[in-house]
mmCIF file of C-alpha atoms in Angstrom:
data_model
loop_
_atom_site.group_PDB
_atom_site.id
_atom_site.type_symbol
_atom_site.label_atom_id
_atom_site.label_comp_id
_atom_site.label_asym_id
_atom_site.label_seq_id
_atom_site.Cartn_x
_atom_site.Cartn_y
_atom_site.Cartn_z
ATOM 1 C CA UNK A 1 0.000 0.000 0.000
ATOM 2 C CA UNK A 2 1.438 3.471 -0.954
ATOM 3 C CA UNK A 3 1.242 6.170 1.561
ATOM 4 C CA UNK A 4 1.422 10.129 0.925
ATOM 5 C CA UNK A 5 2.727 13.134 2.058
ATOM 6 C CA UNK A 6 0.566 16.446 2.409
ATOM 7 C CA UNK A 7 1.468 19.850 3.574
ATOM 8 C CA UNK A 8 -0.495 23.115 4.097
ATOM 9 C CA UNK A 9 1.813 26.229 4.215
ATOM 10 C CA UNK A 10 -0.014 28.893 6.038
ATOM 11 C CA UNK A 11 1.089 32.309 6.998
ATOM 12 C CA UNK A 12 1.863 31.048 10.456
ATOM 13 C CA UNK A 13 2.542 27.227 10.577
ATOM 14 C CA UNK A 14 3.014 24.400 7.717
ATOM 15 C CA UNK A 15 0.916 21.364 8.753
ATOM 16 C CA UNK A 16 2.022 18.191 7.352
ATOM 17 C CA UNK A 17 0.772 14.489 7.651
ATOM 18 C CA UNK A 18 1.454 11.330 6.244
ATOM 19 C CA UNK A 19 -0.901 9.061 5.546
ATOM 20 C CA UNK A 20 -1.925 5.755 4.266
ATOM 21 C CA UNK A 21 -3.609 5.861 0.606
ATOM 22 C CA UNK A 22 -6.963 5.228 0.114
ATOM 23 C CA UNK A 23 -9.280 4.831 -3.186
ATOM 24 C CA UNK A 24 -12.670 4.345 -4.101
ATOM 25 C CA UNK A 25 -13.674 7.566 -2.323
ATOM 26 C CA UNK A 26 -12.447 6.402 1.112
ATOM 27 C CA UNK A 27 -10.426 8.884 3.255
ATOM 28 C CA UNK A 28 -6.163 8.224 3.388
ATOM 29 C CA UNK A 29 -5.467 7.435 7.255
ATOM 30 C CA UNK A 30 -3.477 9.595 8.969
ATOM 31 C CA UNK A 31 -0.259 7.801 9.754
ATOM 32 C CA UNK A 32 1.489 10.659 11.829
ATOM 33 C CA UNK A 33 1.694 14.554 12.021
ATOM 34 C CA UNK A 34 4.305 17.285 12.384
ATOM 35 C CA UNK A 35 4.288 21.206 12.983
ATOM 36 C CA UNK A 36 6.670 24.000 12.147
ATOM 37 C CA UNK A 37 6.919 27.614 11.963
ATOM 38 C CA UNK A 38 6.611 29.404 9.294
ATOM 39 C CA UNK A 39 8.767 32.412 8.556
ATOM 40 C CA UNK A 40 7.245 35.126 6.659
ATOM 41 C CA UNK A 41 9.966 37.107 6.086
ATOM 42 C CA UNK A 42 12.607 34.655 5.529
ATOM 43 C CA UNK A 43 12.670 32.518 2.499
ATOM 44 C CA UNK A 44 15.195 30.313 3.602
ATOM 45 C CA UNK A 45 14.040 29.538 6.778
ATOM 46 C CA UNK A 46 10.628 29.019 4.891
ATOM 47 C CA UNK A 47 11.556 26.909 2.642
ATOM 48 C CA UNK A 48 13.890 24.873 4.837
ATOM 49 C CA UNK A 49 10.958 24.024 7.041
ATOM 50 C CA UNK A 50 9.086 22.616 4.302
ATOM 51 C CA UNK A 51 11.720 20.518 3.047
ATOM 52 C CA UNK A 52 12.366 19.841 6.872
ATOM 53 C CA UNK A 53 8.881 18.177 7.547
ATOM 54 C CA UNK A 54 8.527 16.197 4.225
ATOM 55 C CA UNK A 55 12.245 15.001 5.135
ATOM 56 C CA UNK A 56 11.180 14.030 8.944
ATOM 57 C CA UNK A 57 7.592 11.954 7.294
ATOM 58 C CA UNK A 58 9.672 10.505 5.004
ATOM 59 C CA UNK A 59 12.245 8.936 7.351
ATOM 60 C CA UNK A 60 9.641 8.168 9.949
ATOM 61 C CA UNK A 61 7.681 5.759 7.319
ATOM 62 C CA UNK A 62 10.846 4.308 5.882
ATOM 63 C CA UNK A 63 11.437 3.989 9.528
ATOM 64 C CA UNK A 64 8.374 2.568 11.272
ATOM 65 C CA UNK A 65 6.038 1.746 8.174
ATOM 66 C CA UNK A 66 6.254 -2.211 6.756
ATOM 67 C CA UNK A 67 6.827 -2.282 3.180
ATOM 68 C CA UNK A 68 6.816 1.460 3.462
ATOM 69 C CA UNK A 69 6.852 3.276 -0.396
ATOM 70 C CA UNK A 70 5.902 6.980 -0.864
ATOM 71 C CA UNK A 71 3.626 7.462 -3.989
ATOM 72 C CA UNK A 72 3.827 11.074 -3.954
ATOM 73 C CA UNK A 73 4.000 14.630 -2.092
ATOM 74 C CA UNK A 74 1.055 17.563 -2.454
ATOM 75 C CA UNK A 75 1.682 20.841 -1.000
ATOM 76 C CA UNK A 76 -0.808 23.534 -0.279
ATOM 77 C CA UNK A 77 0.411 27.030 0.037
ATOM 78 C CA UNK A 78 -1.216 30.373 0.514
ATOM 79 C CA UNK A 79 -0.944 32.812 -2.626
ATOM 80 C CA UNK A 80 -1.674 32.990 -6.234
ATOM 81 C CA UNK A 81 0.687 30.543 -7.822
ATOM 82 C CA UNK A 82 1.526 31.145 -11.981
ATOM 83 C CA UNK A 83 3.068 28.456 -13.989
ATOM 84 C CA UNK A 84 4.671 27.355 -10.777
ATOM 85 C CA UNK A 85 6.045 29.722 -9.823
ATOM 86 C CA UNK A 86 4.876 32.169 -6.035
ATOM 87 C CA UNK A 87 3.050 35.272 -7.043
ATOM 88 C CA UNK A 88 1.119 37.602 -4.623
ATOM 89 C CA UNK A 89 1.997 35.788 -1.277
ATOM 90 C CA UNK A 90 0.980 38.535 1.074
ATOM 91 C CA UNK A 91 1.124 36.574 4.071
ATOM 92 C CA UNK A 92 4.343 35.174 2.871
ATOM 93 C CA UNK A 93 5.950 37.471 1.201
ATOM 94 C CA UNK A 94 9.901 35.748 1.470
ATOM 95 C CA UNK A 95 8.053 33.370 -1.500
ATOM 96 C CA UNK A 96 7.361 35.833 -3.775
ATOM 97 C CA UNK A 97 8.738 34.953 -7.405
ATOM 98 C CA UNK A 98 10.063 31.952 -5.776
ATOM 99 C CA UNK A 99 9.927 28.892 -8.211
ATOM 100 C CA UNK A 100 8.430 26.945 -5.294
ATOM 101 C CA UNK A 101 8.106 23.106 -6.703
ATOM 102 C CA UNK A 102 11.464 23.632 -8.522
ATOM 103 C CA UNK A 103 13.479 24.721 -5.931
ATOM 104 C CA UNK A 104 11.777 22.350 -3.644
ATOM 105 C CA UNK A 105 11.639 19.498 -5.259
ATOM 106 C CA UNK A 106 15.554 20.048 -6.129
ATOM 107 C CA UNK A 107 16.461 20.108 -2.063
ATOM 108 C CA UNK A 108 14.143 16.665 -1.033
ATOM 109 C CA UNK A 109 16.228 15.004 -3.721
ATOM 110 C CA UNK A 110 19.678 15.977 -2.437
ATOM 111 C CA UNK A 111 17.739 14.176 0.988
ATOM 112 C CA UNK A 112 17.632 10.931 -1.152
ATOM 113 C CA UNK A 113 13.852 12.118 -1.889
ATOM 114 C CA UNK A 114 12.799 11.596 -5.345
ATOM 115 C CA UNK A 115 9.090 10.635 -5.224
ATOM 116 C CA UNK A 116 6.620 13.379 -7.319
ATOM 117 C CA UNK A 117 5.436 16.792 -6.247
ATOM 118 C CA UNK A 118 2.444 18.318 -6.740
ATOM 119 C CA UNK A 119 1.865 22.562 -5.355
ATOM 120 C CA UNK A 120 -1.413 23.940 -5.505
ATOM 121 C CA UNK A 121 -2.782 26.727 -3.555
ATOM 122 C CA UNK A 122 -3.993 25.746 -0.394
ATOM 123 C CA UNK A 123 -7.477 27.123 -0.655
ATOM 124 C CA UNK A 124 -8.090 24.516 -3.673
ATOM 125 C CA UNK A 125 -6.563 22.027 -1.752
ATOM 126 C CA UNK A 126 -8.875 22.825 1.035
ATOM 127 C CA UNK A 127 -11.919 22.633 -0.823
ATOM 128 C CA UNK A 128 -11.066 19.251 -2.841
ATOM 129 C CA UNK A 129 -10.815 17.792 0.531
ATOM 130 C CA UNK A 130 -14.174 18.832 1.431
ATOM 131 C CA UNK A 131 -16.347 17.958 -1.597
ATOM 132 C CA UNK A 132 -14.283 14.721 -1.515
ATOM 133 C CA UNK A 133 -14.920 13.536 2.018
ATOM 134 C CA UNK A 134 -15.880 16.435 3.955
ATOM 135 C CA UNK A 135 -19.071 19.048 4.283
ATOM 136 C CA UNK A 136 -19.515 19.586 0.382
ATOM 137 C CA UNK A 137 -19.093 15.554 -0.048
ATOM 138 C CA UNK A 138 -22.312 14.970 -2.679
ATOM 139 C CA UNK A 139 -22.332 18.690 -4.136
ATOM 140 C CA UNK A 140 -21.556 19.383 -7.649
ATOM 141 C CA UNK A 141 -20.934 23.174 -6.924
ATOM 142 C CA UNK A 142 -18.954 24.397 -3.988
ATOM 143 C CA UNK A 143 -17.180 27.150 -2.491
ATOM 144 C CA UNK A 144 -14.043 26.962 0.171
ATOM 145 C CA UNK A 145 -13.819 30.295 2.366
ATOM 146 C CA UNK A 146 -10.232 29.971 4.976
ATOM 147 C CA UNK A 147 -10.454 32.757 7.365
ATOM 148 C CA UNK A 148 -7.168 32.500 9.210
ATOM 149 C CA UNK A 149 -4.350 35.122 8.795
ATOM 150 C CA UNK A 150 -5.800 36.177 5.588
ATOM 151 C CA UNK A 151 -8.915 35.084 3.527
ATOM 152 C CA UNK A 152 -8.533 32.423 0.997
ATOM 153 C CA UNK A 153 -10.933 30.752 -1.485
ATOM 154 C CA UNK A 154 -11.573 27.801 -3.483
ATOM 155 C CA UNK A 155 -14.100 26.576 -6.236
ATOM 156 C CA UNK A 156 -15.389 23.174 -7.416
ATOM 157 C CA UNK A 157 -17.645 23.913 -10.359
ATOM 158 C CA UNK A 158 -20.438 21.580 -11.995
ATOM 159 C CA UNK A 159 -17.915 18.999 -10.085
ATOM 160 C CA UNK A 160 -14.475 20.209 -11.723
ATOM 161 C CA UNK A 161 -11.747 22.949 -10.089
ATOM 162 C CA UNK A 162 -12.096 25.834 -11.309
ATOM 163 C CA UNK A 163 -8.887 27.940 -11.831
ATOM 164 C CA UNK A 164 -9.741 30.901 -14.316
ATOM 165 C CA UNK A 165 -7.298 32.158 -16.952
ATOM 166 C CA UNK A 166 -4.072 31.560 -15.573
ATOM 167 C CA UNK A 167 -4.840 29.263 -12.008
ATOM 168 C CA UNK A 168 -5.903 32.920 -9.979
ATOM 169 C CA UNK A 169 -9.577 32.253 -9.782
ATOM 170 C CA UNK A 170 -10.609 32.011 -6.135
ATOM 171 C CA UNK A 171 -8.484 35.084 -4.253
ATOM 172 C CA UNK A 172 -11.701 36.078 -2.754
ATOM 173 C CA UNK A 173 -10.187 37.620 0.052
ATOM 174 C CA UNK A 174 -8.553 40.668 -2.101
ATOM 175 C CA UNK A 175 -12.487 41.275 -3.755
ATOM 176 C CA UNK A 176 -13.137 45.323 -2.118
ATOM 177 C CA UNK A 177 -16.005 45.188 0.165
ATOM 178 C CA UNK A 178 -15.207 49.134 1.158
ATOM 179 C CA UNK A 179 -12.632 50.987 0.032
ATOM 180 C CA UNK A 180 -12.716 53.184 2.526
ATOM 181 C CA UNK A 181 -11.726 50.510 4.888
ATOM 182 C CA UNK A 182 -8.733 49.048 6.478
ATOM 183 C CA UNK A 183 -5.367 48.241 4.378
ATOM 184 C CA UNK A 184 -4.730 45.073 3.236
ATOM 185 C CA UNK A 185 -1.921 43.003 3.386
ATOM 186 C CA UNK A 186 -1.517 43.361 -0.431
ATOM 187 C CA UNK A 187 -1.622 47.337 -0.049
ATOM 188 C CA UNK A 188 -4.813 47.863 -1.236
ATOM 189 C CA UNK A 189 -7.713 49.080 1.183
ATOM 190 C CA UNK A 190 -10.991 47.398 2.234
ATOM 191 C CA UNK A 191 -10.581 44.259 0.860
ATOM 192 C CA UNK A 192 -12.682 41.103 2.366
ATOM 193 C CA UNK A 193 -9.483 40.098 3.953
ATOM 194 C CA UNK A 194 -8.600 43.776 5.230
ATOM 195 C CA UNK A 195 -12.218 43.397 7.228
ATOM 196 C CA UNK A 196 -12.989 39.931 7.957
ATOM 197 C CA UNK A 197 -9.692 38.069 8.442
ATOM 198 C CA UNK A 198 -8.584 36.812 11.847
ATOM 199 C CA UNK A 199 -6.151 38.923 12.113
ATOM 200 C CA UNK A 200 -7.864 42.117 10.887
ATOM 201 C CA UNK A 201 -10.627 41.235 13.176
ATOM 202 C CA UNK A 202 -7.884 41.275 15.733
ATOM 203 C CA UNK A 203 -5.985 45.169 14.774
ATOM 204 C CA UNK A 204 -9.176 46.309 13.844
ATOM 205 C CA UNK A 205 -10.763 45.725 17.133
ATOM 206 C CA UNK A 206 -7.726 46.980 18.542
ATOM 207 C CA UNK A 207 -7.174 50.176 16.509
ATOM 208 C CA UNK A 208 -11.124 50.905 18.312
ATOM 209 C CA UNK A 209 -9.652 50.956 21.708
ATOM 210 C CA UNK A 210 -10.477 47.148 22.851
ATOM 211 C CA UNK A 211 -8.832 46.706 26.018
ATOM 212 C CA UNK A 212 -7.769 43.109 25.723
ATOM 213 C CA UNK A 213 -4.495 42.228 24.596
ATOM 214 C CA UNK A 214 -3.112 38.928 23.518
ATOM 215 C CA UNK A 215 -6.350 37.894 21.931
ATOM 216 C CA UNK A 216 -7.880 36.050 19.212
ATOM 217 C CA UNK A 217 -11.353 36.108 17.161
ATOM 218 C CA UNK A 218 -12.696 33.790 19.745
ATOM 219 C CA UNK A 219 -12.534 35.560 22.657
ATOM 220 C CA UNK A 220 -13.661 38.754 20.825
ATOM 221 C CA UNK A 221 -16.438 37.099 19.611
ATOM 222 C CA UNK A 222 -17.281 35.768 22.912
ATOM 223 C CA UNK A 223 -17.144 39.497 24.625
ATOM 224 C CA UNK A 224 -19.446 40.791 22.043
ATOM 225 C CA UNK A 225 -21.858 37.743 22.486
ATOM 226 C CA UNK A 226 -21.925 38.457 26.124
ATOM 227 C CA UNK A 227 -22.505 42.046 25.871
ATOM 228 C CA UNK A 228 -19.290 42.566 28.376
ATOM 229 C CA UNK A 229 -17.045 44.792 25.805
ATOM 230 C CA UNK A 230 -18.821 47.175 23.779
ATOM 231 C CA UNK A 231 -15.966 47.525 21.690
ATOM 232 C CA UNK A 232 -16.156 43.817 20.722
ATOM 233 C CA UNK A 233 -19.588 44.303 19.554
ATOM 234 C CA UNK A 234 -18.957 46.965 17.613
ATOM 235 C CA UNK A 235 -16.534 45.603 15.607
ATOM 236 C CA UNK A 236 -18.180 41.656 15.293
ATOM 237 C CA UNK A 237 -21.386 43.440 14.165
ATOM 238 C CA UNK A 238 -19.389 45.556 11.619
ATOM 239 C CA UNK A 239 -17.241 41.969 10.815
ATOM 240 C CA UNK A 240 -21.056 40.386 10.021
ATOM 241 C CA UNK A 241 -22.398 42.870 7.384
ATOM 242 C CA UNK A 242 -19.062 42.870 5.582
ATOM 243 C CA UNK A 243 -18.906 38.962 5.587
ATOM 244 C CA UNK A 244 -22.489 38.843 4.531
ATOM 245 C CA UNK A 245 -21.751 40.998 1.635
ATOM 246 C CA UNK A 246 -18.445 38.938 0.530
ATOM 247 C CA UNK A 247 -20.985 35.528 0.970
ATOM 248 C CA UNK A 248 -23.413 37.136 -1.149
ATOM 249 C CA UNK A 249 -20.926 38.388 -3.627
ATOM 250 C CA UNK A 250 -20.392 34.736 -4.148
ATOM 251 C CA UNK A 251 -23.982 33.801 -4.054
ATOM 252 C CA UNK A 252 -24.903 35.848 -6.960
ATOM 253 C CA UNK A 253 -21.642 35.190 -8.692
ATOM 254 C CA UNK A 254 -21.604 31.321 -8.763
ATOM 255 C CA UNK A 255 -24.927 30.347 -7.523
ATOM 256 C CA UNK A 256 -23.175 27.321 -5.458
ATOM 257 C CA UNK A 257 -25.111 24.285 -3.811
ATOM 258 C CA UNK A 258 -23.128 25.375 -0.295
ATOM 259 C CA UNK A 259 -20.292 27.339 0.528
ATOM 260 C CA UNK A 260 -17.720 25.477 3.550
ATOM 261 C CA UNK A 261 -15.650 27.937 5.734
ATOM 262 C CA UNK A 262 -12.486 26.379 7.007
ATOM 263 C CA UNK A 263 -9.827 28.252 8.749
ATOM 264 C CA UNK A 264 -9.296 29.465 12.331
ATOM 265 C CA UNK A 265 -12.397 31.578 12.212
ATOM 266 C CA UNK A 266 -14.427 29.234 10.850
ATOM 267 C CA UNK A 267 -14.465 27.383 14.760
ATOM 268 C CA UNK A 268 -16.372 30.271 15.778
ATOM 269 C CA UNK A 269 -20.121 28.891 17.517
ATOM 270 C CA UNK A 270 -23.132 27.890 15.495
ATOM 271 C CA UNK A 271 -23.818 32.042 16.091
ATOM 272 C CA UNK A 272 -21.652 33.453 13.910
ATOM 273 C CA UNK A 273 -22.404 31.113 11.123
ATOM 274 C CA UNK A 274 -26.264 32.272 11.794
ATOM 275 C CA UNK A 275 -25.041 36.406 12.008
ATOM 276 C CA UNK A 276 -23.041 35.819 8.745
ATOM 277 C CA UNK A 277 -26.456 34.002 6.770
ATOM 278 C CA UNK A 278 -28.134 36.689 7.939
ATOM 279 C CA UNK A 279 -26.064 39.358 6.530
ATOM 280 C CA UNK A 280 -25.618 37.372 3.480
ATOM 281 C CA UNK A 281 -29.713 37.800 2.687
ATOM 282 C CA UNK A 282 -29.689 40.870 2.832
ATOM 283 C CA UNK A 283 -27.612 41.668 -0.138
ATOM 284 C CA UNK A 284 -28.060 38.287 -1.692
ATOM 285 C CA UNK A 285 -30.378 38.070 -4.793
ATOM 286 C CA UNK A 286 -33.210 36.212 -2.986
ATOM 287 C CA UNK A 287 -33.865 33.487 -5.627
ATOM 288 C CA UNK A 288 -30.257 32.497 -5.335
ATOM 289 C CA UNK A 289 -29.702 32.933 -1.692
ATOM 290 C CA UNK A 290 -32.711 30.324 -1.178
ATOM 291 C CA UNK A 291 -31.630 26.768 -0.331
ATOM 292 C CA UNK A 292 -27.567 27.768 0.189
ATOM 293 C CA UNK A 293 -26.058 26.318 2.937
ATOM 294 C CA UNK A 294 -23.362 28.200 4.798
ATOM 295 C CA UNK A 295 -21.664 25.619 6.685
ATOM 296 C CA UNK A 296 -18.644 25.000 8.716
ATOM 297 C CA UNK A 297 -15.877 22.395 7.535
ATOM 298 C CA UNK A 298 -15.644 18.324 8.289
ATOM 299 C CA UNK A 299 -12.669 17.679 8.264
ATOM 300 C CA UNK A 300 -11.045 20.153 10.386
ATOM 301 C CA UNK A 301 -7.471 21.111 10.492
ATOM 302 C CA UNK A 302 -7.111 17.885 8.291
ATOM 303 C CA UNK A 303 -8.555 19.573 5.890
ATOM 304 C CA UNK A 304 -6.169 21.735 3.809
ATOM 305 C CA UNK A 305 -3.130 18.352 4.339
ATOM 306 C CA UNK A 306 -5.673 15.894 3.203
ATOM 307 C CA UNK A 307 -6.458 17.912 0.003
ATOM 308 C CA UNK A 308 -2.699 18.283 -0.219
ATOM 309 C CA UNK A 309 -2.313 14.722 -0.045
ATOM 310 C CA UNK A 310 -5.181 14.265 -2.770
ATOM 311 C CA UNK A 311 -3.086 16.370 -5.144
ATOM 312 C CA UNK A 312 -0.455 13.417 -4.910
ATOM 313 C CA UNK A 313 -3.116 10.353 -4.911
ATOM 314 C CA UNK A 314 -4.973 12.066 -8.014
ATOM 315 C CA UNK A 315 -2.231 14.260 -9.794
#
């Protein structure tokens, strides 16, 4: 049995598993997990760390795996890859114009590592995973949100991926919900991402004079939902209309069957799925908006390293 090796390069951490392959629509089985940093502003260190954790998967199969062969690496990164090679990477920005499968695939084999390697952007890899064995499992048209450091997005199409012109399709989080608002990562202003991102919800709730420090969406959320930090409500009731307008962007766009958030964010309560459908209807053409479900992810953090890992089962 061939196993795989899948990695999701965020703008904080890469993820990786490897796991045990699996056909006929069944899910691989995680084998065994590893974490590293990633280094935003540091290509080498980046880059090292990827190489790093396919290097310490590798060696633990050959190691503790009978009969152990590798049929293939996927790796899901952030940003708008072209012909291969790293193009607007906000959140990572060391990788821009980096000649990512290239460069990495020529370091794994000076590690004795020759197997194939796939890179796709880990928003598609995210929402393969999902209509494969996750929330959009049975649904010929879906849409991937991540809403971590930045806003990502993927779509499956009448059951295919679709990629657009040159692979950019799906960079939903740089579509300007108000210019007026808060700068983006990629220097523009009031982008989805600029308003809605974990982050952004984050400075932006700061920048109002929110009094906690060393927080996350979560506890923000929380606050507001309690009515205990006005400041908190303020800025999750601003975060709901500009979410609902992104959603219903996408509504009246692509008319999808259901629309999966994954992400950090996305692990918010059953309330802020119900605030963001909300929001959604109100700018959503109402003949399209009927019937879509707005629904958290299956899978989990699995999700973007198993659609990683589907990039190397499926090629």
């Amino acid at each position: 049995m061939a196993y795989v090796i899948g990695l999701d390069v965020g703008g904080t951490k890469i993820e990786g598993v490897l796991a045990r392959a699996a056909y006929h629509g069944s899910i691989p089985k995680v084998v065994r997990k590893v974490r590293l940093q990633t280094h935003p502003s540091s290509r080498e260190k980046t880059i090292g760390n990827i190489v790093d954790a396919v290097a310490w998967l590798y060696s633990y199969g050959k190691e503790n795996v009978n009969g152990f062969r590798l049929g293939g690496i996927g790796i899901g990164t952030s940003g708008f890859l072209r012909n291969g090679r790293m193009e607007m990477v906000p959140n990572i920005p060391a990788l821009k114009g980096v000649q990512l499968r290239n460069v990495l695939q020529e370091q794994l084999r000076e590690k004795g590592i020759n197997s194939s390697l796939h890179v796709e952007n880990d928003s598609i890899c995210f929402v393969l995973a999902e209509s494969m064995w996750g929330a959009a499992r049975g649904f010929k048209s879906a849409i991937g949100v991540i809403v971590g450091t930045g806003i990502g997005g993927g779509l499956v199409l009448d059951g295919r991926v679709y990629r657009g012109r040159n692979g950019g399709a799906g960079h939903i989080g740089h579509v300007t919900i108000d210019p007026a608002g808060p700068r983006c990562g990629c220097g523009q202003f009031g982008h989805f991402e600029s308003w809605c991102s974990g982050k952004h919800i984050v400075m932006r709730y700061i920048a109002a004079g929110g009094k906690m420090r060393g927080t996350g969406p979560a506890a923000i959320f929380a606050a507001a939902e309690a009515g205990r930090d006005a400041v908190a409500g303020r800025v999750m009731v601003e975060t709901y209309e500009k979410f609902g307008i992104a959603i219903a962007g996408l509504i009246n766009t692509f008319n999808p069957e259901v629309i999966v958030l994954g992400g950090g964010v996305s692990n918010l309560p059953p309330a802020f799925y119900k605030r963001i459908a909300a929001a959604a209807g109100k700018y959503a053409y109402p003949a399209l908006f009927r019937g879509v479900k707005i629904i958290r992810n299956r899978l989990g953090d699995d999700a973007g390293v198993l659609g990683a890992a589907s990039l190397a089962l499926n090629g």
